[in-house]
Each structure stands twice: as structure tokens, then as C-alpha cells.
Short mmCIF file of C-alpha atoms and ligand atoms in Angstrom, two decimals:
data_model
loop_
_atom_site.label_atom_id
_atom_site.label_comp_id
_atom_site.label_asym_id
_atom_site.label_seq_id
_atom_site.Cartn_x
_atom_site.Cartn_y
_atom_site.Cartn_z
CA MET A 1 -85.28 138.85 -38.30
CA ALA A 2 -86.88 139.84 -35.58
CA THR A 3 -86.58 140.18 -32.11
CA TRP A 4 -89.54 139.60 -29.39
CA SER A 5 -88.94 139.23 -25.72
CA ALA A 6 -90.99 137.58 -23.23
CA PRO A 7 -91.11 137.47 -18.56
CA GLY A 8 -91.34 134.51 -16.28
CA LYS A 9 -93.11 134.25 -13.67
CA VAL A 10 -93.94 133.48 -10.49
CA PHE A 11 -96.87 131.58 -8.28
CA LEU A 12 -98.42 134.04 -5.35
CA PHE A 13 -100.88 131.48 -4.59
CA GLY A 14 -102.40 128.37 -5.55
CA GLU A 15 -99.99 126.28 -7.52
CA HIS A 16 -100.50 122.65 -7.06
CA ALA A 17 -104.41 123.84 -6.63
CA VAL A 18 -104.96 124.93 -9.86
CA VAL A 19 -103.91 121.29 -11.56
CA TYR A 20 -107.20 120.65 -9.79
CA GLY A 21 -108.61 123.41 -11.66
CA LYS A 22 -108.87 125.33 -8.60
CA HIS A 23 -108.18 129.02 -8.68
CA GLY A 24 -104.14 130.79 -7.93
CA VAL A 25 -103.05 133.88 -7.99
CA ALA A 26 -99.67 134.03 -10.50
CA MET A 27 -97.42 137.00 -11.25
CA ALA A 28 -95.15 138.42 -14.47
CA ILE A 29 -91.85 139.59 -13.48
CA ARG A 30 -88.83 141.32 -14.90
CA PRO A 31 -85.92 139.06 -15.25
CA ARG A 32 -86.71 138.12 -19.59
CA VAL A 33 -85.76 135.83 -22.04
CA TYR A 34 -85.04 137.16 -25.32
CA VAL A 35 -85.28 135.08 -28.59
CA THR A 36 -84.31 136.55 -32.07
CA VAL A 37 -85.61 134.70 -35.38
CA ARG A 38 -84.02 135.07 -38.90
CA LYS A 39 -85.80 133.43 -41.80
CA ALA A 40 -83.15 130.50 -43.28
CA ARG A 41 -84.08 128.34 -45.82
CA ARG A 42 -82.26 125.34 -43.55
CA MET A 43 -83.90 125.20 -40.12
CA SER A 44 -80.50 125.96 -37.81
CA GLU A 45 -80.37 122.73 -35.29
CA VAL A 46 -82.00 123.59 -31.93
CA LYS A 47 -81.17 121.17 -29.05
CA SER A 48 -84.78 122.25 -27.33
CA PRO A 49 -88.09 120.11 -27.35
CA TYR A 50 -89.68 123.34 -27.42
CA LEU A 51 -87.94 125.47 -29.56
CA GLU A 52 -88.58 122.23 -32.12
CA GLU A 53 -92.07 122.16 -31.33
CA CYS A 54 -92.25 126.47 -31.62
CA PHE A 55 -91.23 126.29 -35.76
CA ARG A 56 -93.39 123.14 -36.43
CA GLN A 57 -96.25 124.48 -35.06
CA MET A 58 -96.13 128.01 -36.97
CA GLY A 59 -94.31 125.89 -39.98
CA VAL A 60 -91.31 127.93 -40.70
CA GLN A 61 -87.76 127.10 -40.41
CA GLY A 62 -85.86 129.98 -39.56
CA SER A 63 -82.16 130.48 -37.37
CA LEU A 64 -82.49 131.70 -34.20
CA TYR A 65 -80.90 133.16 -31.25
CA ILE A 66 -81.65 133.27 -27.32
CA ARG A 67 -80.26 135.49 -24.68
CA SER A 68 -82.00 134.54 -20.73
CA GLN A 69 -82.06 135.94 -17.87
CA LEU A 70 -83.75 133.77 -16.28
CA PRO A 71 -82.90 130.34 -14.88
CA SER A 72 -83.80 127.32 -16.25
CA SER A 73 -86.05 124.05 -14.24
CA SER A 74 -86.35 126.67 -11.27
CA GLY A 75 -90.07 127.56 -11.22
CA LEU A 76 -89.46 131.25 -13.24
CA GLY A 77 -91.70 130.45 -16.23
CA SER A 78 -88.59 130.12 -18.20
CA SER A 79 -89.28 127.41 -20.28
CA ALA A 80 -92.73 129.20 -20.86
CA ALA A 81 -90.82 132.37 -21.92
CA VAL A 82 -88.62 130.57 -23.86
CA THR A 83 -91.78 129.12 -26.04
CA VAL A 84 -93.66 132.39 -26.07
CA ALA A 85 -91.18 134.68 -27.08
CA THR A 86 -89.78 132.67 -29.85
CA LEU A 87 -93.56 131.98 -30.90
CA SER A 88 -94.12 135.88 -31.10
CA ALA A 89 -90.61 136.48 -33.29
CA ILE A 90 -91.57 133.74 -35.22
CA ASN A 91 -95.13 135.45 -35.94
CA ASP A 92 -92.82 138.70 -36.84
CA GLU A 93 -90.55 137.45 -38.93
CA PHE A 94 -92.65 135.29 -41.22
CA GLY A 95 -95.68 138.08 -41.10
CA LEU A 96 -98.65 135.40 -39.58
CA SER A 97 -100.61 137.81 -38.24
CA HIS A 98 -101.42 135.67 -34.50
CA SER A 99 -102.87 137.83 -31.43
CA ARG A 100 -101.46 137.55 -28.75
CA GLU A 101 -104.83 135.12 -27.55
CA GLU A 102 -103.14 132.57 -30.13
CA ILE A 103 -99.94 132.55 -29.55
CA SER A 104 -100.76 131.96 -25.98
CA THR A 105 -102.89 129.29 -26.30
CA ILE A 106 -100.28 128.11 -28.74
CA ALA A 107 -97.29 127.75 -26.12
CA TYR A 108 -99.39 126.42 -23.59
CA GLU A 109 -100.42 123.59 -26.46
CA ILE A 110 -96.91 123.17 -27.03
CA GLU A 111 -96.17 123.27 -22.96
CA LYS A 112 -98.54 120.74 -22.65
CA LYS A 113 -96.54 118.71 -25.35
CA VAL A 114 -93.08 118.45 -24.10
CA GLN A 115 -94.65 118.05 -20.70
CA ARG A 116 -96.48 115.09 -21.55
CA GLY A 117 -100.31 116.64 -20.60
CA ARG A 118 -98.64 118.27 -17.82
CA ALA A 119 -99.14 121.74 -17.64
CA SER A 120 -101.93 124.52 -16.66
CA PRO A 121 -102.02 127.16 -18.99
CA THR A 122 -100.88 129.72 -16.13
CA ASP A 123 -96.79 129.86 -17.17
CA THR A 124 -97.87 130.32 -20.54
CA TYR A 125 -100.90 133.23 -20.11
CA VAL A 126 -99.05 135.11 -17.68
CA SER A 127 -95.95 135.57 -19.61
CA SER A 128 -97.67 136.19 -23.82
CA PHE A 129 -100.06 138.99 -21.50
CA GLY A 130 -97.81 140.14 -17.75
CA GLY A 131 -99.10 141.23 -15.29
CA LEU A 132 -101.23 139.69 -11.79
CA ILE A 133 -103.28 137.22 -12.77
CA LEU A 134 -105.75 135.16 -11.72
CA MET A 135 -106.23 131.35 -12.86
CA GLY A 136 -109.08 129.68 -12.92
CA ALA A 137 -110.61 126.09 -13.92
CA SER A 138 -111.50 128.17 -17.19
CA SER A 139 -110.95 131.51 -16.61
CA LYS A 140 -108.30 133.65 -16.16
CA ARG A 141 -109.35 137.46 -14.60
CA ARG A 142 -106.30 140.10 -15.17
CA LEU A 143 -106.29 141.98 -11.36
CA PRO A 144 -105.16 145.52 -10.81
CA PRO A 145 -101.06 145.87 -10.36
CA PRO A 146 -100.43 146.26 -7.10
CA GLY A 147 -97.07 147.44 -6.66
CA LEU A 148 -95.21 144.47 -4.26
CA PRO A 149 -91.76 144.62 -3.97
CA LEU A 150 -90.53 141.23 -4.17
CA VAL A 151 -87.45 139.05 -3.75
CA ILE A 152 -86.69 135.85 -4.92
CA GLY A 153 -84.38 133.26 -3.60
CA ASN A 154 -83.56 130.17 -5.86
CA THR A 155 -82.13 127.41 -4.32
CA GLY A 156 -79.99 126.44 -7.71
CA ILE A 157 -81.34 122.67 -7.14
CA SER A 158 -83.45 122.43 -9.96
CA HIS A 159 -86.86 120.44 -9.97
CA ASN A 160 -88.94 118.42 -11.96
CA THR A 161 -92.29 119.92 -12.84
CA ALA A 162 -93.64 117.14 -13.68
CA ARG A 163 -92.39 114.99 -11.41
CA MET A 164 -93.79 117.75 -7.95
CA VAL A 165 -97.26 117.32 -10.04
CA GLU A 166 -96.99 113.00 -10.43
CA MET A 167 -96.05 113.21 -6.57
CA VAL A 168 -99.49 114.59 -5.30
CA ALA A 169 -101.69 112.92 -7.69
CA ASP A 170 -100.25 110.07 -6.08
CA PHE A 171 -100.93 111.17 -2.94
CA LYS A 172 -104.06 112.29 -3.52
CA ARG A 173 -104.62 109.13 -4.80
CA THR A 174 -103.53 107.40 -1.33
CA HIS A 175 -105.25 109.57 0.99
CA PRO A 176 -107.85 111.74 -0.79
CA GLU A 177 -109.18 112.57 2.81
CA ILE A 178 -106.29 114.55 3.70
CA VAL A 179 -105.08 116.03 0.02
CA VAL A 180 -108.87 117.22 -0.53
CA PRO A 181 -108.50 119.68 2.63
CA LEU A 182 -105.23 120.38 1.56
CA LEU A 183 -106.22 122.06 -1.82
CA ASP A 184 -109.04 123.92 -0.69
CA ALA A 185 -106.90 125.54 2.13
CA ILE A 186 -104.93 126.79 -0.70
CA GLU A 187 -107.78 128.01 -2.80
CA GLY A 188 -108.49 129.57 0.23
CA THR A 189 -105.42 130.83 0.76
CA THR A 190 -106.08 132.32 -2.73
CA LYS A 191 -109.82 133.88 -2.43
CA ARG A 192 -108.74 135.61 0.70
CA ALA A 193 -105.88 137.40 -0.80
CA LEU A 194 -108.20 138.74 -3.59
CA HIS A 195 -109.37 140.86 -0.96
CA SER A 196 -106.03 141.97 0.02
CA LEU A 197 -103.81 142.91 -2.95
CA ASN A 198 -103.68 146.57 -1.10
CA ASN A 199 -102.96 145.03 2.40
CA PRO A 200 -98.93 143.79 1.71
CA ARG A 201 -98.67 142.78 5.45
CA GLU A 202 -102.03 140.64 5.87
CA LEU A 203 -100.52 139.31 1.65
CA GLY A 204 -97.57 138.51 3.04
CA TRP A 205 -99.05 136.01 5.81
CA LEU A 206 -101.49 134.46 3.53
CA MET A 207 -98.08 133.43 1.85
CA ASN A 208 -96.69 131.85 5.07
CA VAL A 209 -100.31 130.04 5.22
CA ASN A 210 -100.47 128.47 1.32
CA HIS A 211 -95.47 128.01 2.10
CA SER A 212 -97.65 125.41 5.55
CA LEU A 213 -99.98 123.70 3.46
CA LEU A 214 -97.42 122.73 0.24
CA GLU A 215 -95.22 121.96 2.62
CA ALA A 216 -98.20 119.29 4.18
CA LEU A 217 -98.66 118.35 -0.21
CA GLY A 218 -94.90 117.27 0.34
CA VAL A 219 -93.87 119.42 -2.26
CA GLY A 220 -91.03 121.79 0.44
CA HIS A 221 -87.98 121.04 0.08
CA PRO A 222 -85.22 121.92 3.43
CA VAL A 223 -83.49 124.76 1.41
CA LEU A 224 -87.04 126.06 0.29
CA ALA A 225 -87.82 125.97 4.08
CA ARG A 226 -84.59 127.88 5.36
CA LEU A 227 -84.62 130.24 2.76
CA VAL A 228 -88.36 131.33 3.24
CA LEU A 229 -87.64 131.28 7.26
CA ALA A 230 -84.01 133.57 7.15
CA ALA A 231 -86.91 135.65 4.06
CA ARG A 232 -89.22 136.61 6.95
CA ALA A 233 -86.30 137.11 10.26
CA ALA A 234 -84.83 139.72 7.99
CA GLY A 235 -88.04 141.56 7.72
CA ALA A 236 -90.14 140.22 4.43
CA PHE A 237 -94.80 140.57 5.41
CA GLY A 238 -94.69 136.86 3.96
CA ALA A 239 -91.79 134.16 2.00
CA LYS A 240 -93.54 130.99 0.63
CA LEU A 241 -92.01 128.46 -2.35
CA THR A 242 -93.15 129.32 -5.64
CA GLY A 243 -94.20 126.50 -8.26
CA ALA A 244 -93.30 122.86 -8.36
CA GLY A 245 -91.55 123.32 -5.60
CA GLY A 246 -89.31 120.09 -4.79
CA GLY A 247 -85.53 122.75 -5.10
CA GLY A 248 -86.10 125.85 -7.44
CA CYS A 249 -87.07 129.61 -6.08
CA MET A 250 -88.98 130.99 -3.32
CA VAL A 251 -90.76 134.45 -2.92
CA ALA A 252 -90.67 136.91 -0.14
CA LEU A 253 -93.59 139.83 -0.48
CA CYS A 254 -90.83 142.58 1.72
CA PRO A 255 -90.91 146.29 2.62
CA SER A 256 -89.57 148.18 -0.17
CA ARG A 257 -86.55 149.88 1.91
CA LEU A 258 -86.03 145.81 3.90
CA ARG A 259 -85.53 144.55 -0.04
CA SER A 260 -81.92 144.67 0.00
CA ARG A 261 -82.02 142.95 4.10
CA VAL A 262 -83.76 140.25 2.75
CA ALA A 263 -81.77 139.11 -0.13
CA GLY A 264 -78.67 139.09 2.19
CA ALA A 265 -80.16 136.84 3.66
CA ILE A 266 -80.81 134.70 1.06
CA LYS A 267 -77.49 135.35 -0.18
CA ALA A 268 -76.16 134.61 3.45
CA CYS A 269 -77.41 131.12 2.88
CA ASP A 270 -75.56 130.45 -0.01
CA ALA A 271 -78.36 130.33 -2.55
CA SER A 272 -79.15 133.50 -5.22
CA PRO A 273 -81.30 136.05 -4.02
CA LEU A 274 -83.11 138.56 -6.84
CA ILE A 275 -85.58 141.49 -6.56
CA THR A 276 -87.77 142.02 -8.90
CA THR A 277 -91.78 143.33 -8.99
CA ILE A 278 -94.22 143.14 -11.78
CA ASP A 279 -94.01 142.88 -15.36
CA THR A 280 -97.27 144.46 -17.56
CA GLU A 281 -96.75 143.47 -20.38
CA GLY A 282 -96.08 140.62 -21.51
CA THR A 283 -94.08 139.77 -24.40
CA ARG A 284 -92.85 142.67 -26.41
CA LYS A 285 -90.99 143.74 -29.27
CA GLU A 286 -87.03 144.74 -28.42
CA LYS A 287 -84.79 146.14 -30.99
CA ASP A 288 -82.59 143.54 -33.39
CA VAL A 289 -79.66 142.97 -32.11
O1 PMV B 301 -92.57 125.52 -11.05
P1 PMV B 301 -93.59 125.85 -12.65
O2 PMV B 301 -93.28 126.96 -12.58
O3 PMV B 301 -93.57 124.73 -13.46
O4 PMV B 301 -94.85 125.86 -11.89
C1 PMV B 301 -95.52 124.52 -11.61
C2 PMV B 301 -96.88 124.75 -10.82
C3 PMV B 301 -97.68 123.89 -11.01
O5 PMV B 301 -99.09 124.29 -10.09
C4 PMV B 301 -97.38 122.81 -9.74
C5 PMV B 301 -98.35 123.01 -12.22
C6 PMV B 301 -98.84 123.77 -13.26
O6 PMV B 301 -98.43 123.86 -14.65
O7 PMV B 301 -99.28 124.66 -12.77
#
């Protein structure tokens, strides 16, 4: 029996733009998914296509038990975390000796297959390695981990990443003269943020700009807008939707002393707040349950 866990993630900058090869910054966050895998003669019944693919790709059969602190379909990378933790646990239980890099690559292939090609490697890479990652068209760079106090607000409205990505693709096809500059400007916020990682006030302002650009792309939602404004009014340095949008979560960067106040403001809007910060470990072995 082997138990492994993997963290969720938030996009601090650059979602949607990364789909077009632009840079983005994503951060692994504390809530985790825990997966226990045990060798078995017969495959236990798994309902998720991600899990089926994990066993298929690794060429083994087993049973598994999942415990998740991450809400699904909310933009916090829960499917990637489940996939990475499951592959890591299979790797350990069956002594397959895949490296973390290989686990991350296999996890990305699985996400791509299940999501019919519509996935960037961001979620699976960040969940595998943890930390703050600058994603580029063909590169990934680990950035020095800043102590960024974050409050996430979950609208509870589930979103469909593939549909949101497709919507932006349609918008780009019909209105390239609007969408191309928007994607460039989103990457502009990412690039400016790289110079401001130790300046939360500036970072927060850049998150606000990124949020407005995402709204212009058409991936906002009235409830996300309400939470973003409530977080800013409660003293956050800045706030934006995170992930595909159209529901899911927003993220606020806060002064440490105001985290509870920002969380309270999110709760007062009937959404679920989550106070969190960076996870620097990525996937890790746990004591067996
Ligand atoms: O909502 P999520 O966690 O699936 O994030 C989607 C982010 C996109 O940039 C829209 C797509 C991607 O695969 O990077």
C-alpha cells in the first residue's frame, strides 16, 4: 500500500493567455489531494476517466482510496492533483521508478487526453513540483517562493474549462483585432509581475489589471466580480478570478493581518473562503492510512 498527496494551484497571472503560448505564473497552494493505492488482482471500479487512464498508462491493476481537501471543477487544479497523486502512489506501490519529471509528463498526457487536447501543462507541473512557476510556451522556470498570503473565494458555481477555452478561441477567430492585444496585455501583467514578486502592493494592482482583461475576454461572471470587489473593499492588495473563469474561484492577495477580514467579506457574499499560501513541496509520500 502506498499513499501520496499532491497540492492544488492558483493562476496568479496569465490564464487563457498560456493556451496561446504566452507566459503565466501559477502557484501551488496548501489544500491537497491524498491517494492510497494497493496492488490488487482485479482492478477496483473507478468512476473517473483520469483514474482509469492512470492505471492504464502505468500498465498495472489496483485499488485506490481518495481523500480530497480541494473542491472540484473550481479552477484549483483538483483533477491534476488527483492524477499526479495517483500516478505517484502507483509508481511507489509497484516500484516503477519514474522520476517526478516523468510523473508530471504522464499526468499532462492524461489531462490532455481526457480533456480532448484542451489542457496546458500548468496544473500537472505545478502539482508535481510545488512552488511558484513561470510557465512559457516551451519552458518552465521555478521562481523564488515569496510569502504571499492569499484568500481564495469559491463561488460554488462549477465551470467547464474546455468550454471557456473554446469560447475564447471563438472570440479570437471572429475578433482577432480585439483578442490578440488582450492576450498580449495579459502577458504584460505576467512580465511586470516578475519584477514585483516582493512588492505585494504592485502585485495586487497587476492582479486587478489582469482581472479586467479576463473580463474583457468574456470569462468573467457576476458572482466572481462581486467577490473580487468585496475582497478589494476589505483591504486586499488586489484580486482576480483564477483559472478558466465563468464560475469557479477568485484569488485575493492580502496583507497578513487582513486575511480574516477578506475571508469574512467573501463569506458575507455567500461564497466559501479559503485562507492559504504557497506549497513548496509538490507531490509527496504520506504515512499509510
Ligand atoms: O480552471 P482551470 O484550473 O482548469 O484553469 C484553466 C486555465 C486555462 O489557462 C484557461 C487553461 C489551461 O489549460 O491553462
